[in-house]
mmCIF file of C-alpha atoms in Angstrom:
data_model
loop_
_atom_site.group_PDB
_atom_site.id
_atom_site.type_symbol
_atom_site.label_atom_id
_atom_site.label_comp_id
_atom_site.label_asym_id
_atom_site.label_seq_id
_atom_site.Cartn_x
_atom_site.Cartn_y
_atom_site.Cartn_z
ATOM 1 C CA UNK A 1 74.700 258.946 21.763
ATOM 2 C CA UNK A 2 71.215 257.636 21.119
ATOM 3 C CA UNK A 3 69.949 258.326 24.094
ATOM 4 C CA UNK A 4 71.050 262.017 23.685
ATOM 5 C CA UNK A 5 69.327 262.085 20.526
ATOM 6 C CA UNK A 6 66.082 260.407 21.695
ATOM 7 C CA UNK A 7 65.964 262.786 24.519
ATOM 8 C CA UNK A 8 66.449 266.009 22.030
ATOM 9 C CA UNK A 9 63.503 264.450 19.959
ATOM 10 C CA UNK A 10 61.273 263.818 22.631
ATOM 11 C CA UNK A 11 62.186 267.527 23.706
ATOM 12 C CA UNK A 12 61.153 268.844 20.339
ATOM 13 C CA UNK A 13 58.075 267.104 20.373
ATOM 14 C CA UNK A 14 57.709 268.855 23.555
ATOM 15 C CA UNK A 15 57.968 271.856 22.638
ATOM 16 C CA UNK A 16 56.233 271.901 19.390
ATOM 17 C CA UNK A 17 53.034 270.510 21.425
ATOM 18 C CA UNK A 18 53.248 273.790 23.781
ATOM 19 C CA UNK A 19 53.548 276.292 20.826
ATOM 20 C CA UNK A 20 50.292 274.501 19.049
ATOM 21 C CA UNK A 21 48.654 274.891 22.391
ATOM 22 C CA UNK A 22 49.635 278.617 22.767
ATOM 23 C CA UNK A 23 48.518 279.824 19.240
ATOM 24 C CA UNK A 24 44.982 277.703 19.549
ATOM 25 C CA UNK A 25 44.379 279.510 22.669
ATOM 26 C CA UNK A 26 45.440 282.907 21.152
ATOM 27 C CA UNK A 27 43.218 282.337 18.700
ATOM 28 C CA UNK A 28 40.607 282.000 21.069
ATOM 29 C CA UNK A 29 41.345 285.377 22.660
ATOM 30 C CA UNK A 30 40.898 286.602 19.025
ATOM 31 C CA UNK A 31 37.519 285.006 18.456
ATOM 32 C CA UNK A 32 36.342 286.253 21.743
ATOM 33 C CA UNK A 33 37.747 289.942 21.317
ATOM 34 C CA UNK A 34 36.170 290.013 17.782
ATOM 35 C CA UNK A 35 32.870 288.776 18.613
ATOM 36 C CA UNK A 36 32.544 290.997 21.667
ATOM 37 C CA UNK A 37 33.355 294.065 19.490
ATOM 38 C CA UNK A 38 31.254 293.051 16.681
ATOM 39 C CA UNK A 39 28.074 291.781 18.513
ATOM 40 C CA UNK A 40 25.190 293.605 18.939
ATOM 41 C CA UNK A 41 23.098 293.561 21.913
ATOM 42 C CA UNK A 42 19.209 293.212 21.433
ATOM 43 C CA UNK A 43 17.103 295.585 23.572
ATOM 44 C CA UNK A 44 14.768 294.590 25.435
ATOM 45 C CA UNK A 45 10.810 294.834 24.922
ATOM 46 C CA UNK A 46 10.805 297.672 27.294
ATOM 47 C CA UNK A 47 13.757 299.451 25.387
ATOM 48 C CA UNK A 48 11.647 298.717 22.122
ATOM 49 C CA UNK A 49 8.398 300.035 23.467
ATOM 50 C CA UNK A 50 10.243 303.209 24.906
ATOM 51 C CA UNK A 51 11.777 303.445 21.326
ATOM 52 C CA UNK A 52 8.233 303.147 19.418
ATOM 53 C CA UNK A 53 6.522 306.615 18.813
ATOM 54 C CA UNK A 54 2.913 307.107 21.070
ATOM 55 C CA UNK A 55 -0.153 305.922 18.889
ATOM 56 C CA UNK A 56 -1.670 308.810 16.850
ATOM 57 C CA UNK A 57 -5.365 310.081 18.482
ATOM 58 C CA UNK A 58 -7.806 311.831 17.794
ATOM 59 C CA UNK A 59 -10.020 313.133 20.416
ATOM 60 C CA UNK A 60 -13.429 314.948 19.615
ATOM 61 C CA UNK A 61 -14.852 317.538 22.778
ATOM 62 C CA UNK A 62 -18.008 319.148 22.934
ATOM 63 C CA UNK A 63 -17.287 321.909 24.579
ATOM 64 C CA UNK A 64 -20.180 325.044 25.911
ATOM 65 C CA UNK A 65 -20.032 327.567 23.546
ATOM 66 C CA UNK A 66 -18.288 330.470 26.431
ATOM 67 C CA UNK A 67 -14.874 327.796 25.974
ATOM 68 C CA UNK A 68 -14.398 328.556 22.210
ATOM 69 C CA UNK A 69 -11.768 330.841 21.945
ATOM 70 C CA UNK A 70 -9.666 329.494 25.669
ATOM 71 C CA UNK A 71 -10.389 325.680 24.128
ATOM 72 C CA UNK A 72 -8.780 326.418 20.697
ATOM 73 C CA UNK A 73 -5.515 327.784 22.331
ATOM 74 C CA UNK A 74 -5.268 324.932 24.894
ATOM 75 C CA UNK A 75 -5.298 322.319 22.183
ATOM 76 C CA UNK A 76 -3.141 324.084 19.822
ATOM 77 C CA UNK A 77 -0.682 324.189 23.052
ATOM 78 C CA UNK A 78 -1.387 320.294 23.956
ATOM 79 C CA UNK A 79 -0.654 319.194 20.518
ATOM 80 C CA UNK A 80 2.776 321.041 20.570
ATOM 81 C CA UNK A 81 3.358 319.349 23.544
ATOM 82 C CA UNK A 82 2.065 315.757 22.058
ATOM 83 C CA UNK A 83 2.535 315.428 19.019
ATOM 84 C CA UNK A 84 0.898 311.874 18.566
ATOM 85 C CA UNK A 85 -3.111 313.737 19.643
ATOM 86 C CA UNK A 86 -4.857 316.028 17.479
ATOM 87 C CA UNK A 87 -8.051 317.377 18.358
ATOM 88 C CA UNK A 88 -11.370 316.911 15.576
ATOM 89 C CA UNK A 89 -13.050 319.796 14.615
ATOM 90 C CA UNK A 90 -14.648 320.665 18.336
ATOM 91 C CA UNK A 91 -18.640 321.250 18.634
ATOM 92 C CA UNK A 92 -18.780 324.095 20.952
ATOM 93 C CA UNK A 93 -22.971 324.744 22.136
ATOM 94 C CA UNK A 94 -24.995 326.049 24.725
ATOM 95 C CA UNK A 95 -24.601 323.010 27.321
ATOM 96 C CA UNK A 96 -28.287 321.508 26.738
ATOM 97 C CA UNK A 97 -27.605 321.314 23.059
ATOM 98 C CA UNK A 98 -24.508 319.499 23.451
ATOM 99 C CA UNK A 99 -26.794 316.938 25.660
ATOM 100 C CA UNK A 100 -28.926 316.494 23.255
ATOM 101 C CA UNK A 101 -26.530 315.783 20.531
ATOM 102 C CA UNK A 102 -24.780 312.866 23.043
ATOM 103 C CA UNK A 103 -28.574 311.953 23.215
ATOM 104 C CA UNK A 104 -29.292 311.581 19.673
ATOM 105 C CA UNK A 105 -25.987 309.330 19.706
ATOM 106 C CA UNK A 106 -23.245 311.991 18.102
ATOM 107 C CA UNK A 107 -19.850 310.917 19.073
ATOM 108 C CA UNK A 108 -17.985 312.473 21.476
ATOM 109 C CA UNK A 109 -14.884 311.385 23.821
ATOM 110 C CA UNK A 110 -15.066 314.652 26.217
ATOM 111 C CA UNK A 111 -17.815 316.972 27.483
ATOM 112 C CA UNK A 112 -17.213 320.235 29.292
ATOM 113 C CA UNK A 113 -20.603 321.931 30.421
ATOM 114 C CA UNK A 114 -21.134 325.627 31.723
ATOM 115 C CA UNK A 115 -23.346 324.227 34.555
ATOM 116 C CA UNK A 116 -23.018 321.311 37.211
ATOM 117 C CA UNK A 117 -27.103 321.047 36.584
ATOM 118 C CA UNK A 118 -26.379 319.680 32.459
ATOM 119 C CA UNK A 119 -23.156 317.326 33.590
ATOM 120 C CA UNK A 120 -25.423 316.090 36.159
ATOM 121 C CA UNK A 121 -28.061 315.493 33.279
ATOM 122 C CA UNK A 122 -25.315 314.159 31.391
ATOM 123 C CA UNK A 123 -24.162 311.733 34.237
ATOM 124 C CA UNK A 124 -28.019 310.617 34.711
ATOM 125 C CA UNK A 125 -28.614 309.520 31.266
ATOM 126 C CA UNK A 126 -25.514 307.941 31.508
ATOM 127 C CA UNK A 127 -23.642 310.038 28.655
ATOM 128 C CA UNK A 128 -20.588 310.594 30.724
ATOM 129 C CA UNK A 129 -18.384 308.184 32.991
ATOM 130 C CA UNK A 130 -19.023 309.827 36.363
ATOM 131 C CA UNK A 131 -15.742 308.679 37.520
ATOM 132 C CA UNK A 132 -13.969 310.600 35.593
ATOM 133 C CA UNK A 133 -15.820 313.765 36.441
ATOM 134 C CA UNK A 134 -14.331 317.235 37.381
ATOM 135 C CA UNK A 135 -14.858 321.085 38.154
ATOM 136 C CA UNK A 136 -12.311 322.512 35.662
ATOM 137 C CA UNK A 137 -13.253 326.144 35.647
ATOM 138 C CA UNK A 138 -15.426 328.825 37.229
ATOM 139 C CA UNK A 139 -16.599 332.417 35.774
ATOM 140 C CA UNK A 140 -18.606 335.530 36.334
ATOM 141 C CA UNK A 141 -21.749 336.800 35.956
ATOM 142 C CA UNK A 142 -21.820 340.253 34.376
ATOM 143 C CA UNK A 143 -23.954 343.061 32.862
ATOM 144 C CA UNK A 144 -22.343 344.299 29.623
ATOM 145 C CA UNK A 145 -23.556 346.929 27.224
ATOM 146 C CA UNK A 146 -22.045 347.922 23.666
ATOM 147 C CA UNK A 147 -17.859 349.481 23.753
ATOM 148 C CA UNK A 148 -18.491 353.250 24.296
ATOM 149 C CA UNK A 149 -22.212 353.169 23.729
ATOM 150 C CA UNK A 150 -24.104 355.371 25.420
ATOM 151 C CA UNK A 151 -24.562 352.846 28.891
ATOM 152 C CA UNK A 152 -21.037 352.903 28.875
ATOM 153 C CA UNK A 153 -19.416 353.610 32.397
ATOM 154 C CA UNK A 154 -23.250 352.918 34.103
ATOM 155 C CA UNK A 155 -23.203 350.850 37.407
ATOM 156 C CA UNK A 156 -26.749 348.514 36.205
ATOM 157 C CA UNK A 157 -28.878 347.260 39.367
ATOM 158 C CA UNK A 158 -30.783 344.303 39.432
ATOM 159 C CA UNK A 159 -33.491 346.691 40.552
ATOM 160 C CA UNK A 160 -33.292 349.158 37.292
ATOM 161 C CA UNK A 161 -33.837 345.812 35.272
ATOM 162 C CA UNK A 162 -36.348 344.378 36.877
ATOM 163 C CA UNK A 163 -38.362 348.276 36.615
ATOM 164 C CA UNK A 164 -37.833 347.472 32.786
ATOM 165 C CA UNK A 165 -35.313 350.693 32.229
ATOM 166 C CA UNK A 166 -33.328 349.055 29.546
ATOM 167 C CA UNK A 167 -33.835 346.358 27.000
ATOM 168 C CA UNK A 168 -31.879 342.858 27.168
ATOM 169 C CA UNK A 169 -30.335 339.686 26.575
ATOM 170 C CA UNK A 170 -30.199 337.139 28.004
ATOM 171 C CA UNK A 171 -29.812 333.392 26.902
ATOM 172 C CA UNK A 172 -32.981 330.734 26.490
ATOM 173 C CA UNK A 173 -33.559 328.049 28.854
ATOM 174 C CA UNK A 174 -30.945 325.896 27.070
ATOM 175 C CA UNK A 175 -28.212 328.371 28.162
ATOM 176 C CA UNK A 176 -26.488 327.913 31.545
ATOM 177 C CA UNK A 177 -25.812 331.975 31.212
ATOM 178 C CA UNK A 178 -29.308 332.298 30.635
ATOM 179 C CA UNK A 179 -30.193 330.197 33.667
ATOM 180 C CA UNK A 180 -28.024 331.709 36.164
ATOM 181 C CA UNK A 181 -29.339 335.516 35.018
ATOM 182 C CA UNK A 182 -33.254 334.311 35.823
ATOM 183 C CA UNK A 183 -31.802 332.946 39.067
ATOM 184 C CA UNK A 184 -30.505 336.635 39.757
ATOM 185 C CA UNK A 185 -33.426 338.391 38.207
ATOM 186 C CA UNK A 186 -36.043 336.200 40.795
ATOM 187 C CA UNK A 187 -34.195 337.922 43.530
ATOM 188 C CA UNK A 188 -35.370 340.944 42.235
ATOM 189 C CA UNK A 189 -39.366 339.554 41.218
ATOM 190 C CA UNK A 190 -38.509 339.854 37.729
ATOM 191 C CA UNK A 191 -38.486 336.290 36.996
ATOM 192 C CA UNK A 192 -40.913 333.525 38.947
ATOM 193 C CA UNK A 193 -40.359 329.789 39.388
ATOM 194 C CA UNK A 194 -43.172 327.752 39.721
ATOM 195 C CA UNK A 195 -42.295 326.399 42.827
ATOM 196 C CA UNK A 196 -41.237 330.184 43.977
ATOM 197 C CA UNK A 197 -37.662 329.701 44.492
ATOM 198 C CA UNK A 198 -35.245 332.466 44.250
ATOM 199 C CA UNK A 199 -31.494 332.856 43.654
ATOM 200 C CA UNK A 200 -29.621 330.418 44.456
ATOM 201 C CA UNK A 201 -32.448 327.696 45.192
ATOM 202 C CA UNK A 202 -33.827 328.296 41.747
ATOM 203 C CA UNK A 203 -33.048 326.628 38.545
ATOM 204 C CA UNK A 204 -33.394 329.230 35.944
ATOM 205 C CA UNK A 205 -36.019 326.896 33.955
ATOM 206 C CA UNK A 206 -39.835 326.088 33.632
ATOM 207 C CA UNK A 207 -40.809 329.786 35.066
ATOM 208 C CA UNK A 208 -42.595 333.251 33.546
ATOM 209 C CA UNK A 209 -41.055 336.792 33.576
ATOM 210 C CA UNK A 210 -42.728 339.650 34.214
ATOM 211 C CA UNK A 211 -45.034 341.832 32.329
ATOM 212 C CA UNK A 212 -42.323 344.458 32.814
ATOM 213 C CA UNK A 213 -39.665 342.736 31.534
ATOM 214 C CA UNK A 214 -40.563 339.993 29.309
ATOM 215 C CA UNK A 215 -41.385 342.650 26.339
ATOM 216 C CA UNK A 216 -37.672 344.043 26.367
ATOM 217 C CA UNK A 217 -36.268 340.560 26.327
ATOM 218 C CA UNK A 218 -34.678 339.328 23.370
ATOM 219 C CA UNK A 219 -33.251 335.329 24.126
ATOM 220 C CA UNK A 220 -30.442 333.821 22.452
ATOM 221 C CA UNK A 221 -29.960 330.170 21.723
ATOM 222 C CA UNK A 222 -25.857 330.572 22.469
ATOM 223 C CA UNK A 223 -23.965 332.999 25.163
ATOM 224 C CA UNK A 224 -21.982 334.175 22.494
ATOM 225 C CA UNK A 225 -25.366 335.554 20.408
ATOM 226 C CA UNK A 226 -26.228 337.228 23.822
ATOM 227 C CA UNK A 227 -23.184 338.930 23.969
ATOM 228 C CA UNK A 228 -23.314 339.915 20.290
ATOM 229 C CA UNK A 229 -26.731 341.540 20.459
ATOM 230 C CA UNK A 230 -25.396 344.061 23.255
ATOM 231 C CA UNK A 231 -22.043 344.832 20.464
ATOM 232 C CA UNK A 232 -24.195 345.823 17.958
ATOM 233 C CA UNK A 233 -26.447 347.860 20.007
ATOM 234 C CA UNK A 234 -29.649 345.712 19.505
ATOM 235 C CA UNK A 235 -30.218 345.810 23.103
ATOM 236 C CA UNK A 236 -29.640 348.056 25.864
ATOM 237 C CA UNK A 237 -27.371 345.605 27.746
ATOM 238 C CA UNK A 238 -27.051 341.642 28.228
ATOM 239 C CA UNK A 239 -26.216 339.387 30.892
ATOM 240 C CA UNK A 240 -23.151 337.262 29.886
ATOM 241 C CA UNK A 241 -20.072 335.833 31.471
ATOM 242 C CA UNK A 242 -16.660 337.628 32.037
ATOM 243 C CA UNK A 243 -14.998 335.136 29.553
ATOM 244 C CA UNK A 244 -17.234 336.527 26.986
ATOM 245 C CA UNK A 245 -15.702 339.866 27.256
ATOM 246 C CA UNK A 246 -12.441 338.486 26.381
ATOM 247 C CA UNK A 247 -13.929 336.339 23.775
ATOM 248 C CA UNK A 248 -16.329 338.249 22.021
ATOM 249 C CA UNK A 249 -15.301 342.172 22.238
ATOM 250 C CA UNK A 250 -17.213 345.068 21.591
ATOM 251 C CA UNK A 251 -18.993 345.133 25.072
ATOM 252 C CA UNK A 252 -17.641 346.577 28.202
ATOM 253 C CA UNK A 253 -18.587 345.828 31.713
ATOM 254 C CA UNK A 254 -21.070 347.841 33.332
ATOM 255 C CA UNK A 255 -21.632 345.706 36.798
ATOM 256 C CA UNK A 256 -20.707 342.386 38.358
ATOM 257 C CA UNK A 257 -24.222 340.569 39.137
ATOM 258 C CA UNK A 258 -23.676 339.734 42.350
ATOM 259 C CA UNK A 259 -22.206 336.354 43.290
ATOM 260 C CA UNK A 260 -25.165 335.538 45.730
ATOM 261 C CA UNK A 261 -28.493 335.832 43.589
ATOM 262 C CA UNK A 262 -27.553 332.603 41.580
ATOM 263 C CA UNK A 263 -25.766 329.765 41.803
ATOM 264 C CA UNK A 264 -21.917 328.918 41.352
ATOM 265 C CA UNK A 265 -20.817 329.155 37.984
ATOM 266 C CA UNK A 266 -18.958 326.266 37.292
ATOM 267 C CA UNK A 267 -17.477 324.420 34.321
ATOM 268 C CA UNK A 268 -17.577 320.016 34.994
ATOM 269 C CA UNK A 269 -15.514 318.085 32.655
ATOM 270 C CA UNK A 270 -15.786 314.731 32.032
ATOM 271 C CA UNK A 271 -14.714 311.594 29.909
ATOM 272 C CA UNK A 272 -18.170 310.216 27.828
ATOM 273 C CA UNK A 273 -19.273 307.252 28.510
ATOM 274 C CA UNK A 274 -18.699 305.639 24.876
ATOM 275 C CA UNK A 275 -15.113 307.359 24.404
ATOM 276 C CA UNK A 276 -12.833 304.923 22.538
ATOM 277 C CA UNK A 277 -9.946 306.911 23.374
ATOM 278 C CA UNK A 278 -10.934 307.166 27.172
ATOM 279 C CA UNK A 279 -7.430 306.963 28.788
ATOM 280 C CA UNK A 280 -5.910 309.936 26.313
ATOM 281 C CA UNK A 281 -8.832 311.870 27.013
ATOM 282 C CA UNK A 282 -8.584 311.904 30.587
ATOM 283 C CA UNK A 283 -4.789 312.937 30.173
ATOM 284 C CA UNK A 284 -6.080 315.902 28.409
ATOM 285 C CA UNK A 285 -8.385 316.897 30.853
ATOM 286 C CA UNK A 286 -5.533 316.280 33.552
ATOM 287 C CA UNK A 287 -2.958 318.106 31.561
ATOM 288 C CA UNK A 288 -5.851 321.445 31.376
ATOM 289 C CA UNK A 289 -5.840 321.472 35.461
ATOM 290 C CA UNK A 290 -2.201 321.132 35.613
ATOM 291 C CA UNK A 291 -0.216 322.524 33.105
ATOM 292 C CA UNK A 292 1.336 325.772 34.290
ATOM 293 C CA UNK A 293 1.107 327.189 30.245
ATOM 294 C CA UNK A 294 -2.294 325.981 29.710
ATOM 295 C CA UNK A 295 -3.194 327.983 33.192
ATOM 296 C CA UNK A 296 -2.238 330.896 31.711
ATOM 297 C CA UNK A 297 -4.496 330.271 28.645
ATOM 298 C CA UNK A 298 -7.419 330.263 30.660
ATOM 299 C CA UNK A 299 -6.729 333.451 32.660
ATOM 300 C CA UNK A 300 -6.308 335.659 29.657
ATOM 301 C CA UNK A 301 -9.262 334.413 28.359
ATOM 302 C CA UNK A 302 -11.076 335.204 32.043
ATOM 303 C CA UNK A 303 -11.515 332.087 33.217
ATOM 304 C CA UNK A 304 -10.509 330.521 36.842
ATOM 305 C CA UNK A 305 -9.108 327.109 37.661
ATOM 306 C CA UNK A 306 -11.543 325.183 39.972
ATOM 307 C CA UNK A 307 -9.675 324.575 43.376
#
């Protein structure tokens, strides 16, 4: 009879062991179900960085003075797009003017030109990184003459200018506009280069008009004044770009100067040299050759994307 009750004891004891056992490892489970449910994985830095909003910029352009209206919409459009870059209030001026402003050591972190001759200036005096440089845009050379003036519907020669029939406009020596129209007028002997270049070959700059037409010239320091003296009737006609039609109104087109009497006209982009946002500025002038919207910015505004 003992032994039958030692037995049932050490059967108890037993027993009582393996329910102990059970419940702490239950309790386990418990722990480890909570604590998964209730933990909270920490990102990653790469998760946190893709989390963190881009860095506000500010980017500043000088732009030539033909880009002002086009320029406005295609920031207004980038900053939709990102949020995080705002543009300064842009300095849009005939292209030499805009050199000599990076010259005199006015900030800037992008420069668009209206000639390759003043972003290769720019690149020689080292105002630009060269690396970064690109042909955005191209335009046209035309002869306008005031909205339903009296000109209006005329096909204008080269030929009738040079004779001196009508007065004009056409931009100073700082002007690429003005440039490429005293290439065009040398193929016609209105305009001489010292070195007697014509067309194409000539640079638009250090030469004399002639008698005939240098009294019915009246120069503007910016394309846009050109354009504005032909609107209000203060001259006959003016040579300007296409863009400016779109930009400027008032003036209709009375020829195309042909594309062969001066050279291409051609807008350069390019990062400056000093930019401290150099990397978002370069996205920006990436995003204005790609962009399918922006493209269409510049096309109603009668511009051409640079192939």
């Amino acid at each position: 009879m003992k032994k039958t009750k030692a037995a049932l004891s050490a059967l108890c004891a037993l027993a009582l062991c393996a329910t102990v056992g059970l419940a702490g490892c239950a309790q386990d489970d418990a722990n480890k179900d909570a604590n998964q449910g209730t933990s909270t994985e920490q990102p990653s830095s790469n998760d946190q960085n893709a989390s963190e909003p881009a860095e506000a910029v500010e980017l500043q352009i000088f732009a030539a003075n033909s880009l002002t209206k086009a320029m406005a919409d295609a920031q207004a459009l980038y900053t939709k797009q990102h949020p995080n870059v705002t543009f300064a209030d842009t300095q849009y001026e005939a292209s030499g003017t805009l050199n000599e402003m990076l010259g005199a050591g006015q900030y800037a972190d992008i420069l668009i030109t209206a000639s390759k001759g003043t972003m290769d200036t720019a690149e020689e005096e080292g105002y630009v990184d060269a690396a970064t440089r690109q042909t955005m845009f191209t335009n046209q050379l035309v002869i306008v003459t005031k909205q339903g003036g009296p000109l209006a519907g005329q096909d204008i020669t080269l030929e009738q200018i040079a004779a001196g029939n009508y007065t004009l406009s056409v931009g100073d020596e700082n002007v690429p506009a003005g440039n490429y129209a005293a290439q065009s007028l040398s193929t016609v002997g209105a305009y001489t280069e010292p070195d007697g270049a014509t067309g194409k070959d000539a640079t638009g700059k250090g030469g004399t008009w002639s008698e005939t037409l240098l009294p019915k010239i009246t120069f503007g320091a910016k394309v846009g004044d050109v354009c504005k003296y032909a609107e209000t009737g203060d001259v006959d006609i003016a040579m300007v770009y296409t863009s400016d039609v779109y930009r400027m109104g008032g003036v209709e087109i009375c020829s195309i100067v042909p594309d062969d009497t001066h050279k291409a006209i051609v807008y350069p982009g390019a990062v400056t040299a000093n930019s401290e946002n150099a990397q978002a500025a370069a996205d920006f002038l990436e995003w204005c050759m790609t962009d399918e919207d922006c493209a269409k910015i510049w096309q109603e505004w009668g511009f051409d994307i640079a192939a």
